Amino acid sequence: MTDTVLDRFLRYVVIDTQSDPASSTQPTTEKQKDLGRVLVDELLKIGLADAHLDEHGYVYATIPGNSDKAVPVICFCSHMDTAPDFSGTGVRPQIIRNYVGGDIQLVGDPSRVIRVSEHPELNNQLGNDIVTTDGTTLLGADDKAGLAEIMTAAQVLVDNREIRHGTIKILFTPDEEVGRGVNKVDLRKLGADFAYTMDGETSGHIEDETFSADGVEIAISGVAIHPGFAKDRMENAIKIAGAIIDRLPKEMAPETTEGKQGFIHPTGVTGSMERASLSLIIRDFTDKGLVEKETMLEAIVKEVMAGYPGSTYHFQVKEQYRNMKVVLDRHPEIVDNAIEAVRRAGMTPVRGSIRGGTDGSRLSFMGLPCPNIFAGGHAFHSPLEWVSRQDMEKAVKTIVELAKVWEERA
C-alpha cells in the first residue's frame, strides 16, 4: 500500500458506495461501510488510535494537536457515497499522464467524450495527470477525491511533527448524495468548533454560500371510470399531473437558469388513472425566493385542478437544507483562514456560491459552521467525471496549510 493522494484515490473509487434514495435505512446501502472499514484501517495504520466506523456508517477520527496554544478544534469532512444518478459499480479508472490538450475519448464507450468546449477547465490541466473512467460508470471523485485528500493530509501532519496545529477531527459521512449525510452524525462525539467539507470543484475555490432547498410532494386523486363509459365523468390523474408539469415556467428550470437564479424542478412522476404523485425540488439562495416559488407552484396546481372538479390534491413542502452563508457570516475567520491557506498553497483564492448543497449546509445550522473547499473533481454524477492528480495534491496542501493558519492565528 502506498500513500500518495493518487494511490489512495485509485483504491477508493473501485469500491462501490452508491447510496439509494428509496432505502429507509441508515446508511441507505450497506456497501458504503465497505469503504468505511478500509478508511478506518488506514487511519489506524497512520496512527489515529480512536478511528472507528459506527453503526450508522460514519467514520470518526482525531489527529491530536501539538500546539501549546488554545486552538479551535477544526474538522475536515467528506462523504463516502456516490450519486445514484449513474452506475458506480465496476469503476475502471484511466490515467492520462502528461495531458497534452484536446478532447478525451473514453475507451469503454467511445461515444462518450470529455470535450474541452464543455469542460474549459481542461485548458488549465496541460501537463497534468488526469483520471477518468472508461465511460461506463461515474468516477466517484465526488467525493472520494475529498476522502483521499483528507487521508493524505492526515498522514502528512502525523509524519511531520514540526508542523504545529491544534486538534483536528476527521468525519466521513454516508448518504450525502441522497440528502441524509448528517442525519445521524454525533456532533458531541465529534467535538469540533468549526469544519470544512472537501467537496468542491475547481482548485482554489472556496464556497460559503449554497442554495436553500425544499422538496415538494403533490398527491393527486382523480376520478377513475371504465374508459368505455368515461364521457364527462373520468378525470385522469396522470393527465392532471402532466398538465401541472406542462405549466411550469420554462424560464424557471435548471436548464435555463444560472448564477444566483433559483428553479423549480420535477424529479419524479408516478401514477395511474385514479392516483398520481409528483415530486419536485425547489432551489433559491434566499428563503423568500423559496416561498415565492412554492406559492407559484401551488397556484399552478390550483389552476389545473379547477378544470377537474371531482378531483383533489395534497401539497406538502419538506425542508431540505438552508443557505449556510447565514451562519458563516457570523464567523468570518473560518473563510478568511481558508482563503489564506489557499494562497499559501500557491493558488489565487476564488470565493463563490454553490448551485447545490453540501453536508456543510446542514452542519452549519446544526451548530458546526462549515464552508466548502475544492476537491478538484469535475462533471460530477456522470460518466464524464474527471480529476487531476495535481489538483488533488493542491487540496492536500491546502488542508495542511489551513491547520497551520488556525494554529498561528489562535
XYZ file of C-alpha atoms in Angstrom:
410
model
C 0.000 0.000 0.000
C 1.351 3.403 -0.963
C 0.075 6.633 0.413
C 0.109 9.328 -2.279
C -3.203 11.060 -2.814
C -3.500 9.445 -6.262
C -2.810 5.971 -4.876
C -5.479 6.411 -2.243
C -7.971 7.804 -4.726
C -7.500 4.864 -7.097
C -8.070 2.451 -4.202
C -11.263 4.128 -3.095
C -13.036 4.627 -6.425
C -13.159 0.904 -7.234
C -15.245 0.278 -4.082
C -18.926 0.621 -4.965
C -20.569 3.005 -2.471
C -23.647 4.213 -4.331
C -26.395 5.426 -1.995
C -30.088 4.659 -2.526
C -32.809 7.321 -2.124
C -35.510 4.617 -1.965
C -33.963 2.978 1.093
C -35.168 3.805 4.606
C -32.053 2.501 6.371
C -29.026 4.442 7.621
C -26.780 4.112 5.737
C -29.068 3.573 2.759
C -26.713 0.881 1.402
C -24.525 -1.416 3.488
C -21.789 -1.347 0.838
C -20.873 2.171 1.934
C -19.488 0.582 5.089
C -17.075 -1.440 2.924
C -15.187 1.763 2.174
C -15.670 2.954 5.739
C -13.834 -0.108 7.042
C -10.971 0.461 4.592
C -10.668 4.072 5.717
C -10.672 3.140 9.400
C -7.964 0.540 8.815
C -5.794 3.120 7.037
C -6.411 5.742 9.734
C -5.344 3.280 12.417
C -2.177 2.497 10.455
C -1.438 6.226 10.202
C -1.602 6.295 13.985
C -5.039 7.743 14.758
C -5.929 5.408 17.599
C -9.578 6.459 18.008
C -10.561 5.885 14.357
C -13.792 3.901 14.089
C -16.871 3.217 11.994
C -20.185 3.497 13.833
C -23.402 1.602 13.205
C -24.823 4.419 11.063
C -21.889 4.366 8.636
C -19.907 7.366 9.930
C -16.125 7.329 10.266
C -14.676 9.411 13.116
C -11.011 10.032 13.909
C -8.786 12.545 15.720
C -5.379 13.986 14.892
C -4.103 15.115 18.321
C -2.880 18.682 18.499
C 0.768 19.524 19.189
C 0.439 23.239 19.965
C 0.791 24.955 23.331
C -1.937 27.383 22.307
C -5.694 27.030 22.786
C -6.500 26.388 19.113
C -10.109 25.908 17.978
C -10.840 22.305 17.016
C -11.438 22.088 13.285
C -12.881 19.182 11.326
C -12.373 18.066 7.729
C -15.314 16.221 6.228
C -16.039 14.314 3.003
C -18.723 11.842 2.000
C -18.169 8.218 1.063
C -21.214 7.603 -1.134
C -21.523 8.200 -4.855
C -24.613 9.523 -6.597
C -27.480 7.263 -7.691
C -27.657 9.217 -10.977
C -25.258 6.860 -12.779
C -23.718 3.462 -12.092
C -20.836 3.281 -9.621
C -20.331 -0.464 -9.994
C -17.159 -1.775 -11.612
C -15.319 1.544 -11.849
C -12.233 1.227 -14.036
C -10.153 4.380 -13.617
C -7.998 5.504 -16.533
C -4.966 7.783 -16.137
C -3.955 10.180 -18.893
C -0.433 11.161 -17.930
C 1.051 14.466 -19.010
C -2.176 15.642 -20.704
C -1.319 17.483 -23.906
C -4.724 19.043 -24.505
C -7.704 18.205 -26.664
C -10.857 16.188 -26.187
C -10.689 12.925 -24.220
C -12.472 9.911 -25.720
C -13.352 7.263 -23.141
C -12.192 3.790 -24.091
C -15.046 1.732 -22.670
C -17.692 3.742 -24.524
C -16.189 5.729 -27.423
C -19.447 7.671 -27.794
C -18.599 9.440 -24.560
C -16.115 12.277 -24.997
C -14.910 14.826 -22.451
C -14.844 17.868 -24.716
C -12.717 20.899 -23.976
C -15.556 23.096 -25.255
C -17.796 21.720 -22.498
C -15.064 21.404 -19.853
C -12.915 24.538 -20.274
C -11.047 23.794 -17.024
C -9.120 21.219 -19.091
C -7.247 24.172 -20.564
C -5.627 24.627 -17.127
C -4.537 20.980 -16.922
C -1.827 20.840 -19.591
C 0.995 18.609 -18.386
C -1.103 17.206 -15.549
C -2.199 13.617 -14.944
C -5.951 13.300 -15.439
C -8.064 10.455 -14.072
C -11.286 9.477 -15.854
C -13.409 6.334 -16.048
C -13.694 4.127 -19.114
C -17.062 5.787 -19.790
C -19.325 3.039 -18.453
C -19.558 4.331 -14.858
C -19.111 7.518 -12.929
C -15.690 8.030 -11.370
C -16.551 8.900 -7.795
C -14.304 11.947 -7.499
C -17.414 13.291 -5.800
C -16.323 12.801 -3.137
C -13.583 10.179 -2.994
C -11.159 12.881 -4.076
C -12.028 14.621 -0.802
C -11.525 11.397 1.150
C -8.108 10.807 -0.417
C -7.055 14.398 0.251
C -8.035 14.355 3.917
C -6.390 10.962 4.427
C -3.171 12.116 2.778
C -3.117 15.379 4.736
C -3.597 13.387 7.950
C -0.540 11.321 7.053
C 1.475 14.495 6.402
C 0.513 16.028 9.751
C 1.263 12.849 11.696
C 4.595 12.261 9.952
C 5.814 15.852 10.313
C 5.585 16.777 13.961
C 7.312 20.103 13.314
C 4.049 21.305 11.726
C 2.229 22.987 14.611
C -1.539 22.547 14.711
C -4.439 22.188 17.095
C -6.630 19.135 17.490
C -8.113 18.126 14.151
C -11.164 15.950 13.697
C -11.953 13.795 10.656
C -15.514 12.928 9.655
C -16.512 10.768 6.704
C -20.250 10.549 6.057
C -22.603 8.228 4.157
C -25.654 9.216 2.091
C -24.721 12.808 1.265
C -25.920 12.318 -2.305
C -29.449 11.471 -1.144
C -29.663 14.359 1.324
C -29.138 12.336 4.509
C -25.426 12.825 5.042
C -25.679 14.241 8.570
C -28.941 12.686 9.763
C -27.244 10.543 12.408
C -23.972 12.374 12.971
C -22.952 12.753 16.630
C -21.619 16.296 16.902
C -20.975 15.941 20.622
C -18.724 12.962 19.981
C -17.070 14.765 17.065
C -16.211 17.698 19.330
C -15.296 20.239 16.656
C -15.764 24.017 16.758
C -15.665 24.609 13.007
C -15.479 22.381 9.935
C -14.708 22.279 6.225
C -16.158 19.950 3.638
C -13.674 18.991 0.914
C -16.345 18.622 -1.762
C -15.918 21.427 -4.273
C -14.675 21.509 -7.843
C -12.069 23.842 -9.312
C -8.758 24.285 -7.495
C -8.540 27.437 -5.406
C -12.291 27.743 -4.929
C -13.928 28.231 -1.535
C -17.706 28.281 -1.245
C -19.516 29.849 1.677
C -22.958 30.052 0.128
C -25.348 27.363 -1.100
C -28.866 27.121 -2.349
C -31.637 26.933 0.186
C -33.637 23.844 -0.681
C -37.097 22.366 -0.241
C -38.801 19.317 -1.661
C -42.437 19.325 -2.719
C -44.706 16.293 -2.952
C -48.024 16.634 -4.783
C -50.568 13.827 -4.476
C -53.474 13.871 -6.937
C -56.698 11.882 -6.583
C -58.598 11.686 -9.852
C -61.879 10.070 -10.864
C -61.448 6.577 -12.298
C -64.177 5.282 -14.636
C -64.179 2.478 -17.193
C -62.966 4.191 -20.366
C -65.976 2.871 -22.278
C -68.273 4.899 -20.033
C -65.996 7.833 -19.249
C -67.766 10.611 -21.170
C -67.948 13.712 -18.919
C -67.073 11.593 -15.884
C -63.417 10.480 -15.980
C -60.761 12.747 -14.517
C -57.434 11.058 -15.288
C -54.845 11.725 -12.552
C -52.000 11.061 -14.997
C -53.248 13.818 -17.291
C -53.672 16.183 -14.341
C -50.046 15.592 -13.347
C -48.966 16.151 -16.950
C -50.867 19.436 -17.115
C -49.136 20.668 -13.956
C -45.713 19.817 -15.363
C -46.568 21.485 -18.669
C -47.416 24.754 -16.927
C -44.148 25.043 -15.017
C -42.367 28.257 -16.108
C -39.769 27.402 -18.742
C -37.528 30.232 -17.538
C -37.502 28.783 -14.023
C -35.956 25.387 -14.794
C -32.426 24.110 -14.050
C -31.642 24.049 -17.771
C -32.497 27.752 -18.206
C -31.018 29.249 -15.027
C -27.533 30.074 -13.743
C -25.670 32.096 -11.130
C -27.980 33.228 -8.337
C -31.176 32.211 -10.157
C -33.293 29.574 -8.452
C -35.513 26.957 -10.076
C -38.490 24.593 -9.859
C -37.549 21.097 -10.988
C -39.748 17.978 -11.301
C -37.736 14.919 -10.247
C -40.326 12.156 -10.383
C -43.829 11.299 -11.520
C -45.771 8.113 -10.898
C -49.413 7.302 -11.264
C -52.479 5.573 -12.500
C -55.795 6.856 -13.744
C -57.030 7.219 -10.162
C -53.928 8.483 -8.338
C -50.737 10.253 -9.332
C -47.784 11.701 -7.458
C -45.374 14.448 -8.432
C -42.017 15.063 -6.737
C -40.264 18.396 -7.230
C -37.306 20.240 -5.757
C -37.273 23.992 -5.228
C -33.995 25.900 -5.055
C -33.173 29.530 -4.314
C -30.439 31.422 -2.500
C -32.986 33.106 -0.196
C -35.819 31.754 1.917
C -38.057 34.465 0.430
C -37.316 33.124 -3.062
C -38.202 29.605 -1.945
C -41.568 30.720 -0.583
C -42.340 32.679 -3.752
C -41.644 29.649 -5.940
C -43.662 27.330 -3.725
C -46.577 29.770 -3.745
C -46.358 29.976 -7.533
C -46.265 26.197 -7.828
C -49.358 25.694 -5.689
C -51.163 28.415 -7.681
C -50.408 26.419 -10.855
C -51.787 23.280 -9.197
C -54.976 25.094 -8.184
C -55.464 26.458 -11.710
C -55.127 22.990 -13.196
C -57.372 21.391 -10.578
C -60.106 23.929 -11.314
C -60.691 22.070 -14.573
C -61.204 18.806 -12.698
C -63.952 19.496 -10.123
C -64.215 15.865 -8.991
C -60.502 15.559 -8.198
C -58.459 16.628 -5.187
C -54.806 17.228 -4.374
C -52.454 17.317 -1.400
C -49.456 19.713 -1.457
C -46.617 19.078 1.001
C -43.396 21.072 1.396
C -40.418 19.443 3.142
C -37.393 21.487 4.204
C -34.122 20.004 2.920
C -31.345 22.487 3.760
C -30.686 26.214 4.011
C -28.054 28.644 2.730
C -25.071 28.245 5.046
C -23.957 31.850 4.436
C -26.390 32.996 7.140
C -24.332 31.073 9.707
C -20.868 31.573 8.205
C -21.206 35.356 8.125
C -21.231 35.234 11.951
C -17.783 33.593 11.907
C -15.761 35.381 9.196
C -12.485 33.874 10.423
C -13.500 30.458 9.068
C -13.470 31.593 5.446
C -10.663 34.129 5.998
C -8.375 31.331 7.204
C -9.320 29.145 4.234
C -8.523 31.981 1.841
C -5.092 32.379 3.426
C -4.464 28.622 3.233
C -5.329 28.505 -0.461
C -2.988 31.428 -1.070
C -0.159 29.719 0.838
C -0.767 26.561 -1.191
C 0.122 28.543 -4.312
C -3.274 29.410 -5.763
C -5.391 32.511 -6.196
C -8.386 32.088 -3.868
C -11.813 32.319 -5.500
C -14.770 32.778 -3.175
C -18.100 31.684 -4.595
C -21.511 30.087 -4.297
C -22.710 26.551 -4.964
C -25.762 25.877 -7.073
C -26.410 22.932 -4.818
C -25.746 21.871 -1.263
C -23.171 20.004 0.797
C -23.139 18.301 4.165
C -21.844 21.663 5.342
C -25.194 23.313 4.622
C -26.948 21.294 7.303
C -23.949 21.047 9.622
C -23.824 24.833 9.753
C -27.400 25.012 11.007
C -26.770 22.145 13.452
C -24.135 24.257 15.196
C -20.995 23.355 13.230
C -20.236 26.216 10.788
C -18.852 24.562 7.674
C -17.890 26.117 4.305
C -16.790 24.070 1.303
C -13.287 23.796 -0.170
C -12.361 22.480 -3.609
C -11.527 18.801 -4.074
C -10.659 19.100 -7.769
C -13.305 16.917 -9.407
C -15.406 17.913 -12.414
C -18.551 16.703 -14.220
C -19.919 15.096 -11.078
C -22.630 12.415 -11.257
C -21.770 11.471 -14.830
C -19.537 9.088 -16.811
C -17.568 12.157 -17.949
C -16.340 12.832 -14.400
C -12.632 13.610 -14.092
C -10.000 14.905 -11.684
C -6.294 15.658 -11.933
C -3.589 14.376 -9.624
C -2.088 17.841 -9.323
C -5.362 19.426 -8.196
C -5.784 16.753 -5.523
C -2.241 17.471 -4.363
C -3.110 21.179 -4.128
C -6.086 20.272 -1.941
C -3.839 18.230 0.356
C -1.507 21.198 0.700
C -4.477 23.483 1.400
C -5.613 21.249 4.285
C -2.117 21.218 5.799
C -1.738 24.983 5.427
C -5.184 25.538 6.927
C -4.210 23.550 10.014
C -1.143 25.778 10.340
C -3.088 29.016 9.839
C -5.554 28.178 12.635
C -2.651 27.462 14.998
C -0.779 30.634 14.079
C -3.837 32.862 14.485
C -5.035 31.313 17.747
